[in-house]
Amino acid sequence: DVCSSDLLSSYGIKVYVRRLVSLSDLEEAIEEIGNLVGKDGGKKKEEFLELLGEETEKLKPCVRGKKVIFLISFRPTYVAGEKSYLGEILEKAGAHVVPEAAFTPVSAEFILTERPSFVVLALRDSREAEAFFSRFGIKSVKVAPDFILHPSPEVLKGLRILEKELCVK
């Protein structure tokens, strides 16, 4: 059972593999990839951080002081917790993200017990999750997973979508 990166390498194709969990992982990868493709990786990283700062400022009025659960799968139930890049970004905007983990499974009971201010639904089809949380009086906010779950500068687009969904309502 050969890993696809090993297979590509066997054909002489350069492969870059990086585990992206935390915000610092993402920052380092932006710099490294920038350098690998002949750009100034440090400059790319700084540009990303500047834009990220702008996006978190826009989110602050909408999330400051709120307890948030960031759902990335409903069946099974997985969340992006406080120690994930998504959790860290929302924490920078003033939210309190639970649980104190990176990407982890949780039970529906955990979510109900936490009584979040809202649940972010980064799901392809969120109808079942919306109906579930609505039954228990928990606000849910939909955001398309295409950008926000992409650990790259694309996450900035996802934050803009989240801000539109969360701050307008």
Coordinates of N, CA, C and O in Angstrom, one line a residue:
D1 N 0.9 -1.2 0.0 CA 0.0 0.0 0.0 C 0.9 1.2 0.0 O 1.4 1.7 1.0
V2 N 1.1 1.8 -1.2 CA 2.0 2.9 -1.3 C 1.3 4.2 -1.2 O 0.2 4.4 -1.8
C3 N 1.8 5.1 -0.4 CA 1.2 6.5 -0.2 C 1.3 7.2 -1.5 O 2.3 7.1 -2.3
S4 N 0.3 8.0 -1.9 CA 0.3 8.7 -3.2 C 1.5 9.7 -3.3 O 2.1 9.8 -4.4
S5 N 2.0 10.3 -2.1 CA 3.2 11.1 -2.2 C 4.4 10.3 -2.6 O 5.3 10.8 -3.3
D6 N 4.5 9.1 -2.0 CA 5.6 8.2 -2.3 C 5.6 7.8 -3.8 O 6.6 7.8 -4.5
L7 N 4.4 7.6 -4.3 CA 4.3 7.2 -5.7 C 4.7 8.4 -6.6 O 5.5 8.2 -7.6
L8 N 4.2 9.6 -6.3 CA 4.6 10.7 -7.1 C 6.2 10.9 -7.0 O 6.8 11.2 -8.0
S9 N 6.7 10.8 -5.8 CA 8.2 10.9 -5.7 C 8.9 9.9 -6.5 O 10.0 10.2 -7.0
S10 N 8.4 8.7 -6.6 CA 9.0 7.7 -7.4 C 9.2 8.0 -8.9 O 10.0 7.5 -9.6
Y11 N 8.3 8.9 -9.3 CA 8.4 9.4 -10.7 C 9.2 10.7 -10.9 O 9.2 11.3 -11.9
G12 N 9.9 11.1 -9.8 CA 10.7 12.2 -9.8 C 9.9 13.6 -9.6 O 10.5 14.6 -9.9
I13 N 8.7 13.5 -9.2 CA 7.9 14.7 -9.0 C 8.1 15.1 -7.5 O 8.0 14.3 -6.6
K14 N 8.5 16.4 -7.3 CA 8.7 16.9 -6.0 C 7.3 17.0 -5.3 O 6.4 17.5 -5.9
V15 N 7.3 16.5 -4.1 CA 6.1 16.5 -3.3 C 6.3 17.2 -2.0 O 7.4 17.1 -1.3
Y16 N 5.4 18.1 -1.6 CA 5.4 18.8 -0.3 C 4.3 18.3 0.5 O 3.1 18.4 0.1
V17 N 4.5 17.7 1.7 CA 3.5 17.2 2.6 C 3.6 18.0 3.9 O 4.7 18.0 4.5
R18 N 2.5 18.5 4.4 CA 2.5 19.2 5.6 C 1.2 19.0 6.3 O 0.1 19.1 5.7
R19 N 1.2 18.7 7.6 CA 0.0 18.6 8.4 C -0.4 20.0 8.9 O 0.4 20.7 9.5
L20 N -1.6 20.4 8.5 CA -2.1 21.7 8.8 C -3.2 21.6 9.8 O -4.4 21.3 9.5
V21 N -2.9 21.9 11.1 CA -3.9 21.9 12.1 C -4.1 23.2 12.8 O -5.2 23.8 12.8
S22 N -3.0 23.8 13.2 CA -3.0 25.1 13.9 C -2.8 26.3 13.0 O -2.4 26.1 11.8
L23 N -3.0 27.4 13.5 CA -2.8 28.7 12.7 C -1.3 28.8 12.4 O -0.9 29.2 11.3
S24 N -0.5 28.5 13.3 CA 1.0 28.6 13.1 C 1.4 27.6 12.0 O 2.3 27.9 11.2
D25 N 0.8 26.4 11.9 CA 1.0 25.4 10.9 C 0.7 26.1 9.5 O 1.5 26.0 8.6
L26 N -0.4 26.7 9.4 CA -0.8 27.4 8.2 C 0.1 28.5 7.8 O 0.5 28.6 6.7
E27 N 0.5 29.3 8.8 CA 1.4 30.4 8.5 C 2.8 29.9 8.0 O 3.3 30.4 7.0
E28 N 3.3 28.9 8.6 CA 4.6 28.3 8.2 C 4.5 27.7 6.8 O 5.4 27.8 6.0
A29 N 3.4 27.0 6.5 CA 3.2 26.4 5.2 C 3.1 27.5 4.1 O 3.7 27.3 3.0
I30 N 2.4 28.6 4.4 CA 2.3 29.6 3.4 C 3.8 30.1 3.1 O 4.1 30.3 1.9
E31 N 4.6 30.3 4.1 CA 5.9 30.8 3.9 C 6.8 29.8 3.1 O 7.5 30.1 2.1
E32 N 6.7 28.5 3.5 CA 7.5 27.5 2.9 C 7.1 27.2 1.4 O 7.9 27.1 0.6
I33 N 5.8 27.2 1.2 CA 5.3 27.0 -0.2 C 5.7 28.2 -1.1 O 6.1 28.0 -2.2
G34 N 5.5 29.4 -0.5 CA 6.0 30.6 -1.2 C 7.4 30.5 -1.6 O 7.8 30.8 -2.8
N35 N 8.3 30.1 -0.7 CA 9.7 29.9 -1.0 C 9.9 28.8 -2.1 O 10.8 29.0 -2.9
L36 N 9.2 27.7 -2.0 CA 9.4 26.6 -2.9 C 9.0 27.0 -4.3 O 9.6 26.4 -5.3
V37 N 8.0 27.9 -4.5 CA 7.6 28.2 -5.9 C 8.3 29.5 -6.3 O 8.0 30.1 -7.4
G38 N 9.4 29.9 -5.6 CA 10.2 31.0 -6.1 C 9.7 32.4 -5.7 O 10.1 33.4 -6.3
K39 N 8.7 32.5 -4.8 CA 8.2 33.8 -4.3 C 8.9 34.0 -3.0 O 9.5 33.2 -2.4
D40 N 8.7 35.2 -2.5 CA 9.2 35.6 -1.2 C 8.1 35.1 -0.2 O 7.1 35.7 0.1
G41 N 8.4 33.9 0.4 CA 7.5 33.2 1.3 C 7.2 34.1 2.5 O 6.1 34.1 3.0
G42 N 8.2 34.8 3.0 CA 8.0 35.6 4.2 C 7.0 36.8 3.9 O 6.2 37.1 4.7
K43 N 7.1 37.3 2.7 CA 6.2 38.4 2.3 C 4.8 37.8 2.1 O 3.8 38.5 2.5
K44 N 4.7 36.6 1.6 CA 3.3 36.0 1.4 C 2.7 35.8 2.8 O 1.5 36.0 3.0
K45 N 3.5 35.3 3.7 CA 3.0 35.1 5.1 C 2.5 36.4 5.7 O 1.5 36.4 6.3
E46 N 3.3 37.4 5.6 CA 2.9 38.7 6.1 C 1.7 39.3 5.5 O 0.8 39.8 6.2
E47 N 1.5 39.1 4.2 CA 0.3 39.5 3.5 C -0.9 38.8 4.0 O -1.9 39.4 4.3
F48 N -0.7 37.5 4.2 CA -1.8 36.6 4.8 C -2.2 37.1 6.2 O -3.4 37.3 6.5
L49 N -1.2 37.3 7.0 CA -1.5 37.8 8.4 C -2.1 39.1 8.4 O -3.0 39.4 9.3
E50 N -1.8 40.0 7.5 CA -2.4 41.3 7.5 C -3.9 41.2 7.1 O -4.8 41.8 7.7
L51 N -4.2 40.4 6.1 CA -5.5 40.2 5.6 C -6.3 39.4 6.7 O -7.5 39.7 6.9
L52 N -5.7 38.5 7.4 CA -6.4 37.8 8.4 C -6.7 38.7 9.6 O -7.8 38.6 10.1
G53 N -5.9 39.6 9.9 CA -6.1 40.6 10.9 C -7.3 41.5 10.6 O -8.2 41.8 11.4
E54 N -7.4 41.9 9.3 CA -8.6 42.7 8.8 C -9.9 41.9 9.0 O -10.9 42.4 9.4
E55 N -9.8 40.6 8.6 CA -11.0 39.8 8.7 C -11.5 39.5 10.1 O -12.7 39.5 10.4
T56 N -10.5 39.3 11.0 CA -10.9 39.0 12.4 C -11.5 40.3 13.0 O -12.4 40.2 13.8
E57 N -11.0 41.5 12.6 CA -11.5 42.7 13.1 C -13.0 42.9 12.7 O -13.8 43.3 13.5
K58 N -13.3 42.5 11.5 CA -14.7 42.6 11.0 C -15.6 41.6 11.8 O -16.8 41.9 12.0
L59 N -15.1 40.5 12.2 CA -15.9 39.5 13.0 C -16.1 39.9 14.4 O -17.0 39.4 15.0
K60 N -15.2 40.7 15.0 CA -15.2 41.0 16.4 C -16.6 41.4 16.9 O -17.1 40.8 17.9
P61 N -17.3 42.3 16.3 CA -18.5 42.8 16.9 C -19.6 41.7 16.9 O -20.5 41.7 17.7
C62 N -19.4 40.6 16.1 CA -20.4 39.6 16.0 C -20.1 38.4 16.8 O -21.0 37.6 17.1
V63 N -18.9 38.2 17.2 CA -18.5 37.0 18.0 C -17.9 37.2 19.4 O -17.8 36.3 20.2
R64 N -17.6 38.5 19.6 CA -16.9 38.8 20.9 C -17.8 38.3 22.1 O -18.9 38.6 22.2
G65 N -17.1 37.5 23.0 CA -17.8 37.0 24.2 C -18.8 35.9 24.0 O -19.4 35.4 24.9
K66 N -18.9 35.4 22.7 CA -19.9 34.3 22.4 C -19.2 33.0 22.5 O -18.0 32.8 22.1
K67 N -19.9 32.0 23.0 CA -19.4 30.6 23.0 C -19.8 30.0 21.6 O -21.0 30.1 21.2
V68 N -18.8 29.4 20.9 CA -19.0 28.9 19.6 C -18.5 27.5 19.4 O -17.5 27.1 20.0
I69 N -19.4 26.7 18.7 CA -18.9 25.4 18.3 C -18.9 25.4 16.8 O -19.8 25.9 16.2
F70 N -17.8 24.9 16.2 CA -17.6 24.9 14.8 C -17.7 23.5 14.3 O -16.8 22.7 14.4
L71 N -18.9 23.2 13.7 CA -19.2 21.8 13.2 C -18.7 21.6 11.8 O -19.0 22.4 10.9
I72 N -17.9 20.5 11.6 CA -17.4 20.2 10.3 C -18.0 18.9 9.7 O -17.8 18.6 8.6
S73 N -18.7 18.2 10.6 CA -19.4 17.0 10.2 C -20.5 16.7 11.2 O -20.3 16.9 12.4
F74 N -21.6 16.3 10.7 CA -22.8 16.1 11.6 C -22.9 14.6 11.9 O -23.2 14.3 13.1
R75 N -22.8 13.8 11.0 CA -22.9 12.3 11.2 C -21.7 11.6 10.6 O -21.7 11.4 9.4
P76 N -20.7 11.3 11.3 CA -20.4 11.5 12.7 C -20.2 13.0 13.0 O -19.8 13.8 12.2
T77 N -20.3 13.3 14.3 CA -20.2 14.7 14.7 C -18.7 15.1 15.0 O -18.2 14.5 16.0
Y78 N -18.2 15.9 14.2 CA -16.8 16.4 14.3 C -16.8 17.9 14.4 O -17.6 18.5 13.7
V79 N -15.9 18.4 15.2 CA -15.8 19.9 15.3 C -14.4 20.3 15.2 O -13.4 19.6 15.4
A80 N -14.2 21.6 14.8 CA -12.9 22.3 14.8 C -12.9 23.0 16.1 O -13.7 24.0 16.3
G81 N -12.1 22.6 17.0 CA -12.1 23.2 18.4 C -11.1 24.4 18.5 O -10.6 24.9 17.5
E82 N -10.9 24.8 19.7 CA -10.1 26.0 20.0 C -8.7 25.9 19.5 O -8.1 26.9 19.2
K83 N -8.1 24.7 19.4 CA -6.7 24.5 19.0 C -6.6 24.3 17.5 O -5.5 24.0 17.0
S84 N -7.7 24.3 16.7 CA -7.6 24.2 15.3 C -7.3 25.6 14.7 O -7.6 26.6 15.4
Y85 N -6.9 25.7 13.5 CA -6.7 27.1 12.9 C -8.0 27.8 12.9 O -8.0 29.0 13.1
L86 N -9.2 27.2 12.7 CA -10.4 27.8 12.7 C -10.8 28.4 14.1 O -11.2 29.5 14.2
G87 N -10.6 27.5 15.1 CA -10.8 28.0 16.4 C -9.9 29.1 16.8 O -10.4 30.1 17.5
E88 N -8.6 29.0 16.5 CA -7.7 30.1 16.8 C -8.1 31.4 16.2 O -8.0 32.5 16.8
I89 N -8.6 31.4 14.9 CA -9.0 32.6 14.2 C -10.2 33.2 15.0 O -10.3 34.4 15.2
L90 N -11.2 32.4 15.3 CA -12.4 32.9 16.0 C -12.0 33.4 17.4 O -12.6 34.4 17.9
E91 N -11.1 32.7 18.1 CA -10.6 33.2 19.4 C -10.0 34.6 19.2 O -10.2 35.5 20.1
K92 N -9.2 34.8 18.1 CA -8.6 36.1 17.9 C -9.7 37.2 17.7 O -9.4 38.4 18.1
A93 N -10.8 36.8 17.2 CA -11.9 37.7 17.1 C -12.7 37.9 18.3 O -13.7 38.7 18.4
G94 N -12.4 37.2 19.4 CA -13.0 37.4 20.7 C -14.0 36.3 21.1 O -14.6 36.4 22.1
A95 N -14.2 35.3 20.3 CA -15.1 34.2 20.6 C -14.4 33.3 21.6 O -13.2 33.2 21.7
H96 N -15.3 32.5 22.2 CA -14.8 31.4 23.1 C -15.2 30.1 22.3 O -16.4 29.7 22.3
V97 N -14.2 29.4 21.7 CA -14.5 28.2 20.9 C -14.3 27.0 21.8 O -13.3 26.8 22.5
V98 N -15.3 26.1 21.7 CA -15.2 24.8 22.5 C -15.3 23.7 21.5 O -15.9 23.8 20.4
P99 N -14.7 22.5 21.8 CA -13.9 22.2 22.9 C -12.4 22.6 22.8 O -12.0 23.2 21.8
E100 N -11.7 22.4 23.9 CA -10.3 22.7 23.9 C -9.5 21.6 23.3 O -8.8 20.8 23.9
A101 N -9.6 21.5 21.9 CA -9.0 20.5 21.1 C -8.8 21.1 19.7 O -9.2 22.2 19.5
A102 N -8.2 20.3 18.8 CA -8.0 20.8 17.5 C -9.3 20.3 16.7 O -10.3 20.9 16.7
F103 N -9.1 19.2 15.9 CA -10.2 18.6 15.2 C -10.6 17.3 15.9 O -9.7 16.4 16.1
T104 N -11.8 17.2 16.4 CA -12.2 16.1 17.3 C -13.6 15.7 17.1 O -14.5 16.5 16.9
P105 N -13.9 14.4 17.4 CA -15.3 14.0 17.5 C -15.9 14.4 18.8 O -15.2 14.5 19.8
V106 N -17.2 14.8 18.8 CA -17.9 15.1 20.0 C -19.3 14.5 19.9 O -19.7 14.1 18.8
S107 N -20.0 14.4 21.0 CA -21.4 13.9 21.0 C -22.3 15.0 20.9 O -22.0 16.2 21.2
A108 N -23.5 14.7 20.5 CA -24.6 15.7 20.4 C -24.9 16.2 21.9 O -25.1 17.4 22.1
E109 N -24.7 15.3 22.8 CA -24.9 15.7 24.2 C -23.9 16.7 24.7 O -24.3 17.6 25.4
F110 N -22.7 16.6 24.2 CA -21.6 17.5 24.5 C -22.1 18.9 24.1 O -22.0 19.9 24.8
I111 N -22.5 19.0 22.8 CA -22.9 20.3 22.2 C -24.1 20.9 23.0 O -24.1 22.0 23.4
L112 N -25.1 20.0 23.3 CA -26.3 20.5 24.1 C -25.9 21.0 25.5 O -26.4 22.0 26.0
T113 N -25.0 20.3 26.1 CA -24.5 20.6 27.5 C -23.8 21.9 27.5 O -23.9 22.7 28.4
E114 N -23.0 22.2 26.4 CA -22.2 23.4 26.3 C -23.1 24.6 26.1 O -22.7 25.7 26.4
R115 N -24.2 24.5 25.6 CA -25.2 25.6 25.3 C -24.5 26.7 24.6 O -24.3 27.8 25.1
P116 N -23.9 26.5 23.4 CA -23.2 27.6 22.7 C -24.1 28.7 22.3 O -25.3 28.5 22.1
S117 N -23.6 29.9 22.1 CA -24.3 31.0 21.6 C -24.8 30.7 20.2 O -25.9 31.1 19.8
F118 N -23.9 30.0 19.4 CA -24.3 29.5 18.1 C -23.4 28.5 17.6 O -22.3 28.3 18.2
V119 N -23.8 27.7 16.6 CA -23.0 26.7 16.0 C -22.8 27.1 14.6 O -23.7 27.4 13.9
V120 N -21.5 27.1 14.2 CA -21.2 27.3 12.8 C -21.3 26.0 12.1 O -20.7 25.0 12.5
L121 N -22.0 25.9 11.0 CA -22.2 24.7 10.2 C -21.4 24.8 8.9 O -21.9 25.4 8.0
A122 N -20.3 24.1 8.9 CA -19.5 24.1 7.6 C -19.7 22.8 7.0 O -18.8 21.9 7.0
L123 N -20.9 22.6 6.5 CA -21.4 21.3 6.0 C -21.9 21.4 4.5 O -22.5 22.4 4.2
R124 N -21.7 20.4 3.7 CA -22.3 20.4 2.4 C -23.8 20.5 2.4 O -24.4 21.2 1.7
D125 N -24.4 19.7 3.3 CA -25.9 19.7 3.4 C -26.1 19.9 4.9 O -25.9 19.0 5.7
S126 N -26.6 21.0 5.3 CA -26.8 21.4 6.7 C -28.2 21.2 7.2 O -28.5 21.5 8.4
R127 N -29.1 20.7 6.4 CA -30.5 20.7 6.8 C -30.8 19.9 8.1 O -31.5 20.3 9.0
E128 N -30.2 18.7 8.2 CA -30.4 17.8 9.3 C -29.8 18.5 10.6 O -30.5 18.5 11.6
A129 N -28.7 19.0 10.5 CA -28.0 19.7 11.6 C -28.8 20.9 12.1 O -29.1 21.2 13.3
E130 N -29.3 21.7 11.1 CA -30.1 22.9 11.4 C -31.4 22.5 12.1 O -31.7 23.2 13.1
A131 N -32.0 21.5 11.7 CA -33.3 21.0 12.3 C -33.0 20.5 13.7 O -33.7 20.9 14.7
F132 N -31.9 19.8 13.9 CA -31.5 19.3 15.2 C -31.3 20.5 16.2 O -31.9 20.5 17.3
F133 N -30.5 21.4 15.8 CA -30.1 22.5 16.7 C -31.3 23.4 17.0 O -31.5 23.9 18.1
S134 N -32.2 23.6 16.0 CA -33.4 24.4 16.1 C -34.3 23.8 17.2 O -34.9 24.5 18.0
R135 N -34.4 22.5 17.2 CA -35.3 21.8 18.2 C -34.9 22.1 19.6 O -35.7 22.1 20.5
F136 N -33.6 22.4 19.8 CA -33.1 22.7 21.1 C -32.8 24.2 21.4 O -32.2 24.6 22.3
G137 N -33.3 25.1 20.4 CA -33.2 26.5 20.6 C -31.7 27.0 20.4 O -31.4 28.1 21.0
I138 N -30.9 26.3 19.7 CA -29.5 26.7 19.5 C -29.4 27.3 18.1 O -29.8 26.6 17.1
K139 N -29.0 28.5 18.0 CA -28.8 29.2 16.7 C -27.7 28.5 15.9 O -26.6 28.1 16.4
S140 N -27.9 28.3 14.6 CA -26.9 27.8 13.7 C -26.7 28.8 12.6 O -27.6 29.5 12.1
V141 N -25.4 28.9 12.1 CA -25.0 29.7 11.1 C -24.4 28.9 10.0 O -23.4 28.2 10.3
K142 N -24.9 28.9 8.8 CA -24.3 28.1 7.7 C -23.2 28.9 7.0 O -23.3 30.1 6.8
V143 N -22.2 28.2 6.7 CA -21.1 28.7 5.9 C -20.6 27.6 4.9 O -20.4 26.5 5.4
A144 N -20.5 27.9 3.7 CA -20.1 26.9 2.7 C -18.7 26.4 3.1 O -17.8 27.2 3.3
P145 N -18.5 25.1 3.1 CA -17.2 24.5 3.6 C -16.0 24.7 2.6 O -14.9 24.6 2.9
D146 N -16.3 25.0 1.3 CA -15.3 25.1 0.3 C -14.1 25.9 0.6 O -13.0 25.6 0.3
F147 N -14.4 27.1 1.2 CA -13.3 28.0 1.5 C -12.8 27.9 3.0 O -11.6 27.8 3.3
I148 N -13.8 27.9 3.9 CA -13.4 28.0 5.3 C -12.7 26.7 5.8 O -11.8 26.8 6.7
L149 N -12.9 25.6 5.2 CA -12.2 24.4 5.6 C -11.0 24.1 4.7 O -10.4 23.0 4.8
H150 N -10.6 25.1 4.0 CA -9.4 25.0 3.2 C -8.2 25.7 3.9 O -8.1 26.9 3.9
P151 N -7.3 24.9 4.5 CA -6.2 25.5 5.3 C -5.2 26.2 4.4 O -4.1 25.6 4.1
S152 N -5.5 27.3 3.9 CA -4.7 28.1 3.0 C -5.2 29.6 3.0 O -6.2 29.8 3.8
P153 N -4.6 30.4 2.2 CA -5.2 31.8 2.2 C -6.7 31.8 1.8 O -7.4 32.8 2.0
E154 N -7.2 30.7 1.2 CA -8.6 30.6 0.8 C -9.5 30.7 2.1 O -10.7 31.1 1.9
V155 N -9.0 30.4 3.2 CA -9.8 30.6 4.5 C -10.3 32.0 4.6 O -11.4 32.2 5.2
L156 N -9.6 33.0 4.1 CA -10.0 34.4 4.2 C -11.4 34.6 3.5 O -12.2 35.3 4.0
K157 N -11.6 33.9 2.3 CA -12.9 34.0 1.7 C -14.0 33.4 2.6 O -15.1 33.9 2.6
G158 N -13.6 32.3 3.2 CA -14.6 31.7 4.1 C -15.0 32.6 5.3 O -16.1 32.6 5.7
L159 N -14.0 33.3 5.8 CA -14.3 34.2 6.9 C -15.2 35.4 6.4 O -16.0 35.8 7.2
R160 N -15.0 35.8 5.2 CA -15.8 36.9 4.6 C -17.3 36.4 4.6 O -18.2 37.1 4.9
I161 N -17.4 35.1 4.1 CA -18.8 34.5 4.0 C -19.4 34.4 5.4 O -20.6 34.8 5.6
L162 N -18.6 33.9 6.4 CA -19.1 33.8 7.8 C -19.5 35.2 8.3 O -20.5 35.3 8.9
E163 N -18.7 36.2 8.0 CA -19.0 37.5 8.5 C -20.4 38.0 7.9 O -21.2 38.5 8.6
K164 N -20.6 37.7 6.7 CA -21.8 38.2 6.0 C -23.0 37.4 6.6 O -24.1 38.0 6.9
E165 N -22.9 36.1 6.9 CA -23.9 35.3 7.4 C -24.2 35.7 8.9 O -25.3 35.7 9.3
L166 N -23.2 35.9 9.6 CA -23.3 36.1 11.1 C -23.6 37.5 11.5 O -24.4 37.8 12.3
C167 N -23.0 38.5 10.8 CA -23.1 39.9 11.3 C -24.3 40.6 10.7 O -24.7 41.6 11.2
V168 N -24.8 40.1 9.6 CA -26.0 40.7 9.0 C -27.3 40.4 9.7 O -28.2 41.2 9.8
K169 N -27.3 39.2 10.3 CA -28.6 38.8 10.9 C -28.7 39.3 12.3 O -27.9 39.6 13.0

